[in-house]
Coordinates of C-alpha atoms and ligand atoms in Angstrom, one line a residue:
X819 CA -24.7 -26.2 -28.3
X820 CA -21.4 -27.6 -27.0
X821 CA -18.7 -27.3 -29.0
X822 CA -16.1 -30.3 -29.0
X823 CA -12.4 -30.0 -28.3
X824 CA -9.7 -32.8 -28.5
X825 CA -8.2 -33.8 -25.3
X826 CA -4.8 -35.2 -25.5
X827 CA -4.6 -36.1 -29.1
X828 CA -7.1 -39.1 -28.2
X829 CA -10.6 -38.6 -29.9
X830 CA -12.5 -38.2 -26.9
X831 CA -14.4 -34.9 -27.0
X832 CA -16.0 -33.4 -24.1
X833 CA -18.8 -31.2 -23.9
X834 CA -17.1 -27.4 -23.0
X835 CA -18.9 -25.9 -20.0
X836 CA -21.9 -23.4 -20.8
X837 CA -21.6 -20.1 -19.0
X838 CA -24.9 -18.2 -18.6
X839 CA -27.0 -16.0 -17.1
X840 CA -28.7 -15.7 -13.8
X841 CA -31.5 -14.4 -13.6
X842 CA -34.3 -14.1 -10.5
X843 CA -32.4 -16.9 -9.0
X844 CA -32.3 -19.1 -11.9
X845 CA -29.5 -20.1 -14.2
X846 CA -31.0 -19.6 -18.0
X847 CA -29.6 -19.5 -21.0
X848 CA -29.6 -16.6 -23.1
X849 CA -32.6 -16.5 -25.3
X850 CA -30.2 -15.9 -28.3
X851 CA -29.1 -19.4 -27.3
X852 CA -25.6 -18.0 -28.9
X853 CA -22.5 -18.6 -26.9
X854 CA -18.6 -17.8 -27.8
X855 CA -15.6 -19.4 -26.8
X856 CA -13.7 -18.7 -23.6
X857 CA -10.4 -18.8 -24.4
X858 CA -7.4 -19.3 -21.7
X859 CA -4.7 -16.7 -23.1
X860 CA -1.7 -18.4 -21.9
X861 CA -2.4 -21.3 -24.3
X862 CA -5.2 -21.0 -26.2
X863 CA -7.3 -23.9 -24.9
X864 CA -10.9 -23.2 -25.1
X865 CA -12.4 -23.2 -21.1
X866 CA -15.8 -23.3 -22.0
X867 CA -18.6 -21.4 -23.9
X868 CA -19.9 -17.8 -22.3
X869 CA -23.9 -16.4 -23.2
X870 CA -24.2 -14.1 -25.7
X871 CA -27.3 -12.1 -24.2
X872 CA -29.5 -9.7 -25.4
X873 CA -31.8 -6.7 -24.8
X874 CA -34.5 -9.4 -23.9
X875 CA -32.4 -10.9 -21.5
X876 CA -31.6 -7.7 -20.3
X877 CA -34.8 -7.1 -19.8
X878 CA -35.8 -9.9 -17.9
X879 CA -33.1 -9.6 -15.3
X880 CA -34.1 -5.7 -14.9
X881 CA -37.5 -6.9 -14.0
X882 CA -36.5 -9.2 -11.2
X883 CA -34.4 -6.8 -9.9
X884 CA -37.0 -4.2 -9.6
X885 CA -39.1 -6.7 -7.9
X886 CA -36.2 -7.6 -5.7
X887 CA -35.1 -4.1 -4.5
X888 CA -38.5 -2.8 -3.4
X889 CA -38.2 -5.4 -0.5
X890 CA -34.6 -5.0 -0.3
X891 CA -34.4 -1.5 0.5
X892 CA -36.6 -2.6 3.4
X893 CA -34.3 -4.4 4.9
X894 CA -32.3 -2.4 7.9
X895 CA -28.4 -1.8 6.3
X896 CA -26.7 -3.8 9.4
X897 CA -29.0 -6.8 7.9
X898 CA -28.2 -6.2 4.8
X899 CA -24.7 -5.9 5.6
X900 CA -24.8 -9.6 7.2
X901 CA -25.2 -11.1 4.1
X902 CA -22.0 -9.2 2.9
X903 CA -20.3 -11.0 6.1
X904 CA -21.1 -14.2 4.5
X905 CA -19.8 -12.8 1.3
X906 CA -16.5 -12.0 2.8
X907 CA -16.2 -15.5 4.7
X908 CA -17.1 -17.2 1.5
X909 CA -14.6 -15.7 -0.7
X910 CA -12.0 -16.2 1.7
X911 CA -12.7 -19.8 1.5
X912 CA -12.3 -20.2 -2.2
X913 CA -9.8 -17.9 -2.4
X914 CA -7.7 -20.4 -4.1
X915 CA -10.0 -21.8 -6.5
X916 CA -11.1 -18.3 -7.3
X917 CA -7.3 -17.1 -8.3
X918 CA -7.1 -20.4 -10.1
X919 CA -9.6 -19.3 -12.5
X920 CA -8.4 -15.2 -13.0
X921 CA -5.3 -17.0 -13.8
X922 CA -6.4 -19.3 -16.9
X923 CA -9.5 -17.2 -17.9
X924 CA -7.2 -14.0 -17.6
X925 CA -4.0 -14.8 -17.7
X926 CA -2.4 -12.8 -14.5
X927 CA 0.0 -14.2 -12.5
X928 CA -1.0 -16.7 -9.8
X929 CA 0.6 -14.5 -6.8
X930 CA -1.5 -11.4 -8.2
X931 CA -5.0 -13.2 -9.1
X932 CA -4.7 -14.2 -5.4
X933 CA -4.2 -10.4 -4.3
X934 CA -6.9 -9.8 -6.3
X935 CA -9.4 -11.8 -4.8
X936 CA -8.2 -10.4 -1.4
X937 CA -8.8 -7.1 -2.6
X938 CA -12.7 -8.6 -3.2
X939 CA -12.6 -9.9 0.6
X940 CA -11.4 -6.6 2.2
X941 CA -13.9 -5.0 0.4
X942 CA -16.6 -7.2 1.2
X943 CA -15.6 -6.8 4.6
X944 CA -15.5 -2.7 4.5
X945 CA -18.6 -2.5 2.9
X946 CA -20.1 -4.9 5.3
X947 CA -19.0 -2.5 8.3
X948 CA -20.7 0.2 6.0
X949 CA -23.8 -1.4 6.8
X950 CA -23.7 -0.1 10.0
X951 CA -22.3 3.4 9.8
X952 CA -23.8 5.0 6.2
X953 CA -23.5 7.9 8.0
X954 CA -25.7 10.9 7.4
X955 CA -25.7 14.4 8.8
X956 CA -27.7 16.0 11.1
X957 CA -27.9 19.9 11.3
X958 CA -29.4 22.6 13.6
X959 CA -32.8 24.0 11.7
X960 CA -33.6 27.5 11.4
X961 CA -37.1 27.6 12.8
X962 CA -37.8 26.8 16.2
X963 CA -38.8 22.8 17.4
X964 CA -37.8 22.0 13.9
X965 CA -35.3 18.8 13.7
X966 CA -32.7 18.4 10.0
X967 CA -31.3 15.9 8.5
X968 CA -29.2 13.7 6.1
X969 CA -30.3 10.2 4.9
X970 CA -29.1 8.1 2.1
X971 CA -31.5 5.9 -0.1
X972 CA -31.1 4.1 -2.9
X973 CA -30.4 4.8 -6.3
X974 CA -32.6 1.6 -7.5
X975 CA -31.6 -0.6 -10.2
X976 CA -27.9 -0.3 -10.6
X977 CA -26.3 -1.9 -14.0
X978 CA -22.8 -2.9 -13.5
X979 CA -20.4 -3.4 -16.9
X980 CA -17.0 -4.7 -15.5
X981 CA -14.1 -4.7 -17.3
X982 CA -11.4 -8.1 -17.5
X983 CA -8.4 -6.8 -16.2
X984 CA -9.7 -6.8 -12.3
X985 CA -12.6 -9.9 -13.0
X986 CA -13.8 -9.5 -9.0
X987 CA -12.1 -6.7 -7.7
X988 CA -13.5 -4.3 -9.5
X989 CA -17.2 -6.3 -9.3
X990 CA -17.0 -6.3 -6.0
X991 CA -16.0 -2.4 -5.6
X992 CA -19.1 -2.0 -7.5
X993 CA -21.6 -4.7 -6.6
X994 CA -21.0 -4.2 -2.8
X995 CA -21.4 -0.8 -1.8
X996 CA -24.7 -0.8 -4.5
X997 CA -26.3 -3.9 -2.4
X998 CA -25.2 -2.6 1.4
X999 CA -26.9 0.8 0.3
X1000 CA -30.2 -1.2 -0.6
X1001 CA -29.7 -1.5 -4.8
X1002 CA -30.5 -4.5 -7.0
X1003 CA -27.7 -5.1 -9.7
X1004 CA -28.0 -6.4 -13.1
X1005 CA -24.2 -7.4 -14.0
X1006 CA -22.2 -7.8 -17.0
X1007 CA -19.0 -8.7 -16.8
X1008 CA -16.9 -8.6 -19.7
X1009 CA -16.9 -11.8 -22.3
X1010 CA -12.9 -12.5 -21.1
X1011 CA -14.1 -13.6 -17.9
X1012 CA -17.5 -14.3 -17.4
X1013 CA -15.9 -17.6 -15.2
X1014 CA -15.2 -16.3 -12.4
X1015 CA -18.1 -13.8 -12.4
X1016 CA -20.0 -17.3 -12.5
X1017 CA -18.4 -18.0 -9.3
X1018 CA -19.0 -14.7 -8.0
X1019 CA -22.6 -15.2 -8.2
X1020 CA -22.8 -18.4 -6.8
X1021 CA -21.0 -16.8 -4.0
X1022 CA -23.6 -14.4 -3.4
X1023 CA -26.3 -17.1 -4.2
X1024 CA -24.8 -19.2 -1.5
X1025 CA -24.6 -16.3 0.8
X1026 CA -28.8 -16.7 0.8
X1027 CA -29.2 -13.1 -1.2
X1028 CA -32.6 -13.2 -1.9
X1029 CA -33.2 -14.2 -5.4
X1030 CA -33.5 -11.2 -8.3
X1031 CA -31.0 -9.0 -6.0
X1032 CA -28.0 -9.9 -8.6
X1033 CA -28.7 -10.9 -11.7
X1034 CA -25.8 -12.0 -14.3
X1035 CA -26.0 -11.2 -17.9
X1036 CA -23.2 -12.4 -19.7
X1037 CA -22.2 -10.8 -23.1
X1038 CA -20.8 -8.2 -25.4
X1039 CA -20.6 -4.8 -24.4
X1040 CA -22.7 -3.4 -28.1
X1041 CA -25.4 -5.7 -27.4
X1042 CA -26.0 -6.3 -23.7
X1043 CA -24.2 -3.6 -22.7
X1044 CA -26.1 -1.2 -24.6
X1045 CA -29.4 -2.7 -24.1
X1046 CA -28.4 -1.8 -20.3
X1047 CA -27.9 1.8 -20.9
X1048 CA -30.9 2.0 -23.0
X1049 CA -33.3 0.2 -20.2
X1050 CA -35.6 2.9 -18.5
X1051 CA -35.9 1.0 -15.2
X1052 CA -31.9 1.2 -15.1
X1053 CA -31.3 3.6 -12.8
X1054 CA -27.3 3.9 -13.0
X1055 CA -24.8 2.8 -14.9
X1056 CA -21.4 1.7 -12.8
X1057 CA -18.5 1.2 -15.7
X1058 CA -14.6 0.5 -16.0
X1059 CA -13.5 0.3 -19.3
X1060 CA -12.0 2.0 -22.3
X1061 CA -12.1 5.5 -22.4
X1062 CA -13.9 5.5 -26.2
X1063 CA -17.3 3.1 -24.7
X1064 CA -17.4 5.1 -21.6
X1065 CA -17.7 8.5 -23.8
X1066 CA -20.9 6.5 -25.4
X1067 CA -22.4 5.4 -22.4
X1068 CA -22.1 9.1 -20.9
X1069 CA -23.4 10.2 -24.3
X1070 CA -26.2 8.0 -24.5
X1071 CA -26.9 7.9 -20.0
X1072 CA -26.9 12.1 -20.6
X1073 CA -29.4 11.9 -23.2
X1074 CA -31.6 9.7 -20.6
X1075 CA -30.5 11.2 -18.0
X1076 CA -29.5 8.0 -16.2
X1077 CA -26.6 8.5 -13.6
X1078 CA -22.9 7.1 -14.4
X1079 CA -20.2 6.4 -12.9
X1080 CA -17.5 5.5 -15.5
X1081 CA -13.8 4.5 -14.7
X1082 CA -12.1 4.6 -17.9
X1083 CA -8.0 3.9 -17.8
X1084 CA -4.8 6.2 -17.2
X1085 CA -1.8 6.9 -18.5
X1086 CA 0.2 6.6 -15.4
X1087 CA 3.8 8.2 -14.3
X1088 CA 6.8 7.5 -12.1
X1089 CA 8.6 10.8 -11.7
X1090 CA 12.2 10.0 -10.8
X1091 CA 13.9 13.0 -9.0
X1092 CA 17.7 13.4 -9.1
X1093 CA 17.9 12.6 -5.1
X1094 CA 15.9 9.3 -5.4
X1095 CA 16.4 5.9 -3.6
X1096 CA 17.1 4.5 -7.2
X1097 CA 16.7 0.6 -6.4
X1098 CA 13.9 1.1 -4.9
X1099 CA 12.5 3.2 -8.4
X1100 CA 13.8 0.5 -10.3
X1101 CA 11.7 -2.3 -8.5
X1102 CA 8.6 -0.2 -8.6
X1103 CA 9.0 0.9 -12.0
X1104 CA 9.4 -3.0 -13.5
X1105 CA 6.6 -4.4 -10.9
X1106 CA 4.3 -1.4 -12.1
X1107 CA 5.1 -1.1 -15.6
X1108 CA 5.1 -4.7 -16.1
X1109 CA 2.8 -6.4 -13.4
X1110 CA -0.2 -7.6 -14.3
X1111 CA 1.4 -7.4 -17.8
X1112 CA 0.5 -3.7 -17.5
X1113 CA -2.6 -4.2 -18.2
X1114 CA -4.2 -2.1 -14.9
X1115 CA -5.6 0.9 -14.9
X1116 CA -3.3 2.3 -12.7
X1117 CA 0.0 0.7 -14.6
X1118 CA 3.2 3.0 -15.1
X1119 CA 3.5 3.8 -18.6
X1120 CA 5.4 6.4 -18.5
X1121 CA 8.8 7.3 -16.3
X1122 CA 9.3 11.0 -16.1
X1123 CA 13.5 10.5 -14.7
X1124 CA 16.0 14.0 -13.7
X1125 CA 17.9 14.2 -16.4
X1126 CA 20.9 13.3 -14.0
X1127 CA 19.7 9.6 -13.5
X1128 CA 18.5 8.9 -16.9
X1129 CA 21.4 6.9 -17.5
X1130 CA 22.0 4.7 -15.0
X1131 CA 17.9 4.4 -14.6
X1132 CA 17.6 3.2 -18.0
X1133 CA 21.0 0.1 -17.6
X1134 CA 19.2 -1.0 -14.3
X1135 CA 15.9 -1.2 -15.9
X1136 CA 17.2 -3.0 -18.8
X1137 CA 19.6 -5.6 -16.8
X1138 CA 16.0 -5.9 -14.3
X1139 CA 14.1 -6.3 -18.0
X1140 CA 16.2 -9.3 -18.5
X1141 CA 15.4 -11.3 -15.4
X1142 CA 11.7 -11.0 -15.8
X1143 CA 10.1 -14.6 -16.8
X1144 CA 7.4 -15.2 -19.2
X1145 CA 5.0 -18.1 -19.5
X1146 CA 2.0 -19.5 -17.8
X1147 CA 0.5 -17.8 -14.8
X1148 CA -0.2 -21.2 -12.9
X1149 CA 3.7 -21.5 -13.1
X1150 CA 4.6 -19.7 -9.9
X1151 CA 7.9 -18.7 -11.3
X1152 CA 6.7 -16.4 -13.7
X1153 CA 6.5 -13.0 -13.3
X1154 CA 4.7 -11.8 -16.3
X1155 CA 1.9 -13.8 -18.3
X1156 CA 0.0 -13.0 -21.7
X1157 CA -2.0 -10.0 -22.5
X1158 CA -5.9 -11.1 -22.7
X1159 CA -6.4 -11.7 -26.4
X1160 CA -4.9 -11.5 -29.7
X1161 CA -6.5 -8.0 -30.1
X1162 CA -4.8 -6.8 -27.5
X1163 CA -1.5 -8.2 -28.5
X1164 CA -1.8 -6.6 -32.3
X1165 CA -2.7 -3.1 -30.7
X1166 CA 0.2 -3.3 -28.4
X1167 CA 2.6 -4.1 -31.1
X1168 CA 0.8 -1.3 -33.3
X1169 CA 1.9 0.9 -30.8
X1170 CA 5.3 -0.1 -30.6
X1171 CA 6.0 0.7 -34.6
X1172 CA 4.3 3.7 -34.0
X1173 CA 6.9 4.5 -31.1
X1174 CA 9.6 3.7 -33.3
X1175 CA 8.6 5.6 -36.5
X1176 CA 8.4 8.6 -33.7
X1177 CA 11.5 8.4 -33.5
X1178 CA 11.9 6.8 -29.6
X1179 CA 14.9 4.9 -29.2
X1180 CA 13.8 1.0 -28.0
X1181 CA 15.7 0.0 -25.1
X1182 CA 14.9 -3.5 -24.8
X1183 CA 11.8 -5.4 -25.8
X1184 CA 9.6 -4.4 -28.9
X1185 CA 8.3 -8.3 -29.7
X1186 CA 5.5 -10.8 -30.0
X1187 CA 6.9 -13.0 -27.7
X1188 CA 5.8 -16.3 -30.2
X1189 CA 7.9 -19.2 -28.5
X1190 CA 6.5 -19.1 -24.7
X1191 CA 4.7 -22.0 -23.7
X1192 CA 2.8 -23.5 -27.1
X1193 CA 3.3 -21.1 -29.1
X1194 CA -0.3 -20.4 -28.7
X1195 CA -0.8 -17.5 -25.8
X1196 CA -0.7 -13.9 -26.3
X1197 CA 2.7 -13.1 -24.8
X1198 CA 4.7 -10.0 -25.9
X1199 CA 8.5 -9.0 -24.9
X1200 CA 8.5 -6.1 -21.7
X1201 CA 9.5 -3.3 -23.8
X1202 CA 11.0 0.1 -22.7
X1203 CA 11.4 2.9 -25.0
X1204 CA 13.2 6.2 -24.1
X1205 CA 14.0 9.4 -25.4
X1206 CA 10.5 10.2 -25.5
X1207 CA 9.2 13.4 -26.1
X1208 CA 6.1 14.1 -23.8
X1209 CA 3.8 14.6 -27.4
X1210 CA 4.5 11.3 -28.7
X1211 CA 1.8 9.2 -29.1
X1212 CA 3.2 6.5 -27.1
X1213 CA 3.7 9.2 -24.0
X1214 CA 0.0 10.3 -24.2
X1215 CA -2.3 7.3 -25.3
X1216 CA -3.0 4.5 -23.2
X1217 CA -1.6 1.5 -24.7
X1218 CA -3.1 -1.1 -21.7
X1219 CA 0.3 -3.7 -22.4
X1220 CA 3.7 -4.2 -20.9
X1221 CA 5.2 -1.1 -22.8
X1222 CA 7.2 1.7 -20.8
X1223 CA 8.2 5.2 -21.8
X1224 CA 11.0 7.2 -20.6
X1225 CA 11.0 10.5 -20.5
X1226 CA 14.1 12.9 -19.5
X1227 CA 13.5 16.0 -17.6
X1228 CA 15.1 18.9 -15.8
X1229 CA 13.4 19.6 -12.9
X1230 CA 10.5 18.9 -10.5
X1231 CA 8.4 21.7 -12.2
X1232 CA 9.0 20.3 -15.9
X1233 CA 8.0 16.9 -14.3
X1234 CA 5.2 17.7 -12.6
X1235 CA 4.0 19.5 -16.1
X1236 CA 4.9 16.3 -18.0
X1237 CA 3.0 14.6 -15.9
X1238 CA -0.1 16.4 -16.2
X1239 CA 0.1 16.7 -19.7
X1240 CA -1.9 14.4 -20.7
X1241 CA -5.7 13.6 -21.0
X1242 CA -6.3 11.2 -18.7
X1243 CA -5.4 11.6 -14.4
X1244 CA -5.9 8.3 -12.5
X1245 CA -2.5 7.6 -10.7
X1246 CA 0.9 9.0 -10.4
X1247 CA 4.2 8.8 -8.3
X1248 CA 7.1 10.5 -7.3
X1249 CA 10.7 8.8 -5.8
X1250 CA 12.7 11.5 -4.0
X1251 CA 13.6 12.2 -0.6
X1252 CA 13.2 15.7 0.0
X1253 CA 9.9 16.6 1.8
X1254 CA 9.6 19.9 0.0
X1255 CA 9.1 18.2 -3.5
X1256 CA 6.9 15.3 -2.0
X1257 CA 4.2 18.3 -1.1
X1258 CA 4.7 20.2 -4.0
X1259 CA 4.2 17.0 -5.6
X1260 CA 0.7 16.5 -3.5
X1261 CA -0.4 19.5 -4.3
X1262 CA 0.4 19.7 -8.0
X1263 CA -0.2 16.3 -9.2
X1264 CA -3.1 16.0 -11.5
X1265 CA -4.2 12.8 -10.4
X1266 CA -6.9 11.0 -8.2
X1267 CA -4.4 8.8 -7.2
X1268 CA -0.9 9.7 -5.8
X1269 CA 2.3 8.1 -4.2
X1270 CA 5.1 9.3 -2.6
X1271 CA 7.9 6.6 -2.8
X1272 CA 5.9 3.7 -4.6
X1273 CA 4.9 2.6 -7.8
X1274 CA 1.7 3.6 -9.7
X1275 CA -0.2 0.5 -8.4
X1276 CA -1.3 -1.0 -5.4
X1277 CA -4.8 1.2 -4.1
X1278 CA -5.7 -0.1 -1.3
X1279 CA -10.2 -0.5 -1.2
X1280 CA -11.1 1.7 1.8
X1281 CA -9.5 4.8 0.1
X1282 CA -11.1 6.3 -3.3
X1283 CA -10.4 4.9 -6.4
X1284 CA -10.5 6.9 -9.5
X1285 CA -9.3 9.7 -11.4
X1286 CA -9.7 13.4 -12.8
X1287 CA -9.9 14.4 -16.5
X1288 CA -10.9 11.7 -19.1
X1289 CA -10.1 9.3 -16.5
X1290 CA -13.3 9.5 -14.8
X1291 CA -16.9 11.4 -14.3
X1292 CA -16.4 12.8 -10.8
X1293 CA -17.2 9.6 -9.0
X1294 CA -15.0 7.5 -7.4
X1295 CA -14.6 3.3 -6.7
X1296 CA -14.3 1.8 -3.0
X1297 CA -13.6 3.5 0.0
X1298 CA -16.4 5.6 1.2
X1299 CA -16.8 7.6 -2.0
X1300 CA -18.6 4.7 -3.3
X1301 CA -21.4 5.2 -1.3
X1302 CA -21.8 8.6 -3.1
X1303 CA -22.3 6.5 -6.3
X1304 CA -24.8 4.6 -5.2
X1305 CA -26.8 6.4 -3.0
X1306 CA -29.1 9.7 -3.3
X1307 CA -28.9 12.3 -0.5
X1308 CA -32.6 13.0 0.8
X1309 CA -32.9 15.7 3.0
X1310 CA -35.4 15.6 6.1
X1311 CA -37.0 18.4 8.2
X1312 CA -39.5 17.5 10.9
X1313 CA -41.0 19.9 12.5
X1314 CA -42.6 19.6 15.9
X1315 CA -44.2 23.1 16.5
X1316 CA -47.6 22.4 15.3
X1317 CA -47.5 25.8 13.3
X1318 CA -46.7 26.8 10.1
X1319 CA -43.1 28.2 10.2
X1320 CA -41.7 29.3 7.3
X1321 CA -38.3 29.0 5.7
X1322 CA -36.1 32.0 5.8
X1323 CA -39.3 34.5 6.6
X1324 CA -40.2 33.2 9.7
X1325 CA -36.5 33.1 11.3
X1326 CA -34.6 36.1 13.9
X1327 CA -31.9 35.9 11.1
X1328 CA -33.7 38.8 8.6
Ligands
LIG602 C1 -7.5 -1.4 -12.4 O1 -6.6 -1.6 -13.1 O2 -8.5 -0.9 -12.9 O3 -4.5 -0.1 -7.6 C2 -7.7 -1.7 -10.9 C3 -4.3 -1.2 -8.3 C4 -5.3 -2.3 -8.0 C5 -6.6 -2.1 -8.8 C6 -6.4 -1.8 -10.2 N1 -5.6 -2.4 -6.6 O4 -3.4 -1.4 -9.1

């Protein structure tokens, strides 16, 4: 099934690497025996071949994980836990050759893929500690000799669809907390990057998790995705993604009444009050506008500025604009690489004319960025518009690319209202140095996600991750709100009375 690619303009072909699934502790192909390319976004070289699988590979893995999880849930959490140790320790040691491949399966920058796969190791790390706290409740009874309580048990089988954008971050926010609390996983990362999900596997394989606890299944969202959602021995569905497939998943997991947990983008501010440290806005607006080539969940896409600033915000952001480099990840000197694929790149110039036939005024930017590198990647120009109005559809959709949007206001109430206007509530931020407006700011933001003096970016794991509105279902990533996810409540009542006491009749309380 290899497909052959010229090396060097010699005729030696080589056989591309095969990524596929894993399944019960066995790598198999898909039985589809279809693969697609894997294509390195900076430069268009093809990395290798990824599994296209289907519902009877999704099938097979759900079976081995059942199978798995009735021993696993067995096992005590600080044992469990141990193996997340190992986890932790391993990722740490190929941290390097883990950012490595984020960067050419991804395209990030080399400095960020690295703080991403930190972000995997602090949370393999917390979640590891979990393993010995999961902390219940327990509560006086009503009834005499009668003892209550508070435990947490496993959902089950928990299908994971991860997005590109955060390859094992967000993985590991999800796989982690599900295997700590006693879950098996079926995984499917997303067809970008099923390389370093590869890895991650062999991570946990190394790590001695008992075989069927994680199973991979690489592929397409429509087909293995869905054949996920639609499995009855799938207990939960953990997804980041668009907005548009995590309305069908809810639709469909509703309808089944499987549990979700869905993660699905933002449309992020930076409110810039008239009293701000401006330098310091200006940094945090270009590193979280454009980082990652705002492609995060969490990037700013929108600058709500005091009407007093506007100006001078919008020459330092352009002059900053112009000393931003563009090129290859690897290339430690750039600061901005290519957006993931050439659909991306279309969409984000779609929305650009559509910003411009709005009638926002383009600062800087606004371009396919066609000469970086060989011509080949998916780079487009940092663009900033401004004069936005807050009903455009550049200020209220998520366009997932390095594009900002300045919008002028005249106060901290019309920001705040700005802000909120919109359908989605993940992350926002304020720059300002009076404490009254910071709380107003805490209170009033509509967001799960708030910070006072920093960009829109930068959650750290042992804190909840996720948003209100159509950002989210309720649920929240990391920190100890994950554990909600993946766990059911089940309350206990023992009583030691030897009699029958009954519940609200039997009490002094009537
Ligand atoms: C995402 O884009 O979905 O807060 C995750 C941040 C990162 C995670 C982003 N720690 O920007």
């Amino acid at each position: 099934m290899g497909i052959s690619i010229e090396k060097n303009e010699t005729t030696e072909t080589v056989k591309t690497k095969k990524f596929m699934n894993y399944i019960d502790g066995e790598w198999k192909e898909p039985s589809s025996g279809k693969y697609i390319p894997v294509i390195n976004p900076a430069n268009g070289d093809i990395l290798g071949e990824v599994a296209q699988s289907s519902a009877a590979d999704v099938d097979q893995a759900v079976r081995a994980a059942v199978k798995a999880q009735k021993k696993w849930r067995l096992v005590p959490a600080p044992e469990r836990a141990e193996y997340l140790f190992t986890v932790g320790r391993l990722l740490k040691k190929n941290k390097e050759k883990l950012a490595q491949i984020i960067t050419s399966e991804m395209g990030k920058v080399i400095e960020e893929a690295r703080g991403e796969v930190q972000e995997a190791i602090d949370m393999a790390h917390y979640m590891a500690g979990e393993g010995r706290r999961m902390f219940g409740e327990t509560m006086p009874s009503e009834l005499r000799n009668k003892f209550a309580m508070s435990i947490r048990v496993p959902v089950g089988v928990v299908g994971i669809i991860t997005p590109w954008n955060f390859p094992i971050a967000i993985a590991s926010w999800k796989s982690l907390p599900a295997l700590v609390t006693g879950n098996a996983l079926v995984w499917k990362p997303s067809p970008d990057t099923p390389i370093v999900a590869e890895e991650f596997v062999k991570i946990y394989e190394e790590a001695g998790l008992p075989e069927g606890l994680i199973n991979l299944v690489q592929g397409s969202g429509p087909e293995a995705g869905a054949a996920m959602v639609e499995h009855p021995d799938i207990d939960l569905i953990g997804f980041t993604g668009s907005n548009a497939v995590g309305r069908k998943i809810n639709e469909r997991a509703g309808a089944l009444l499987k549990r979700t947990s869905l993660e699905m983008g933002g449309k992020n501010a930076i409110l810039v009050m008239d009293d701000a440290n401006l330098d310091l806005a200006i940094e945090s607006i270009i590193w979280s506008g454009f980082g990652t080539t705002g492609q995060r969940c969490t990037a700013a896409s929108r600058v709500i500025v005091h009407e007093a600033v506007k100006q001078h915000l919008e020459e330092k952001l352009v002059e900053a604009v112009r000393s931003l480099r563009l090129g290859d990840g690897h290339d430690e000197t750039v600061d901005v690489g290519p957006l993931i694929n050439k659909k991306a790149l279309e969409k984000v110039d779609q929305y650009v004319h559509i910003g411009i036939d709005e009638g926002a005024t383009l600062l800087c930017g606004g371009k396919v960025a066609g000469k970086v590198g060989n011509g080949k990647g998916f780079f487009y120009e940092p663009t900033i518009f401004t004069d936005v109005q807050p009903d455009m559809a550049i200020a209220k959709e998520e366009i997932f690319g390095p594009v900002i949007s300045i919008i002028s206001v005249k106060d901290l109430d019309e920001a705040i209202a700005v802000n909120n206007d919109v359908s989605f509530g993940l992350s926002s931020s304020i720059f300002t140095a009076d404490v009254n407006r910071v709380f107003q700011a805490m209170r009033d933001l509509d967001t799960g996600i708030v910070y006072i003096n920093a960009g829109t970016t930068g959650a750290e794991i042992h804190l909840p991750f996720g948003g209100t509105k159509e950002t989210g279902n309720g649920h929240r990533d990391s920190g100890v709100a994950a554990l909600d996810v993946y766990t059911e409540w089940r309350a206990v009542y023992v009583d030691y009375s030897n009699t029958l006491q009954r519940a609200q009749i039997d009490t002094n309380t009537k």
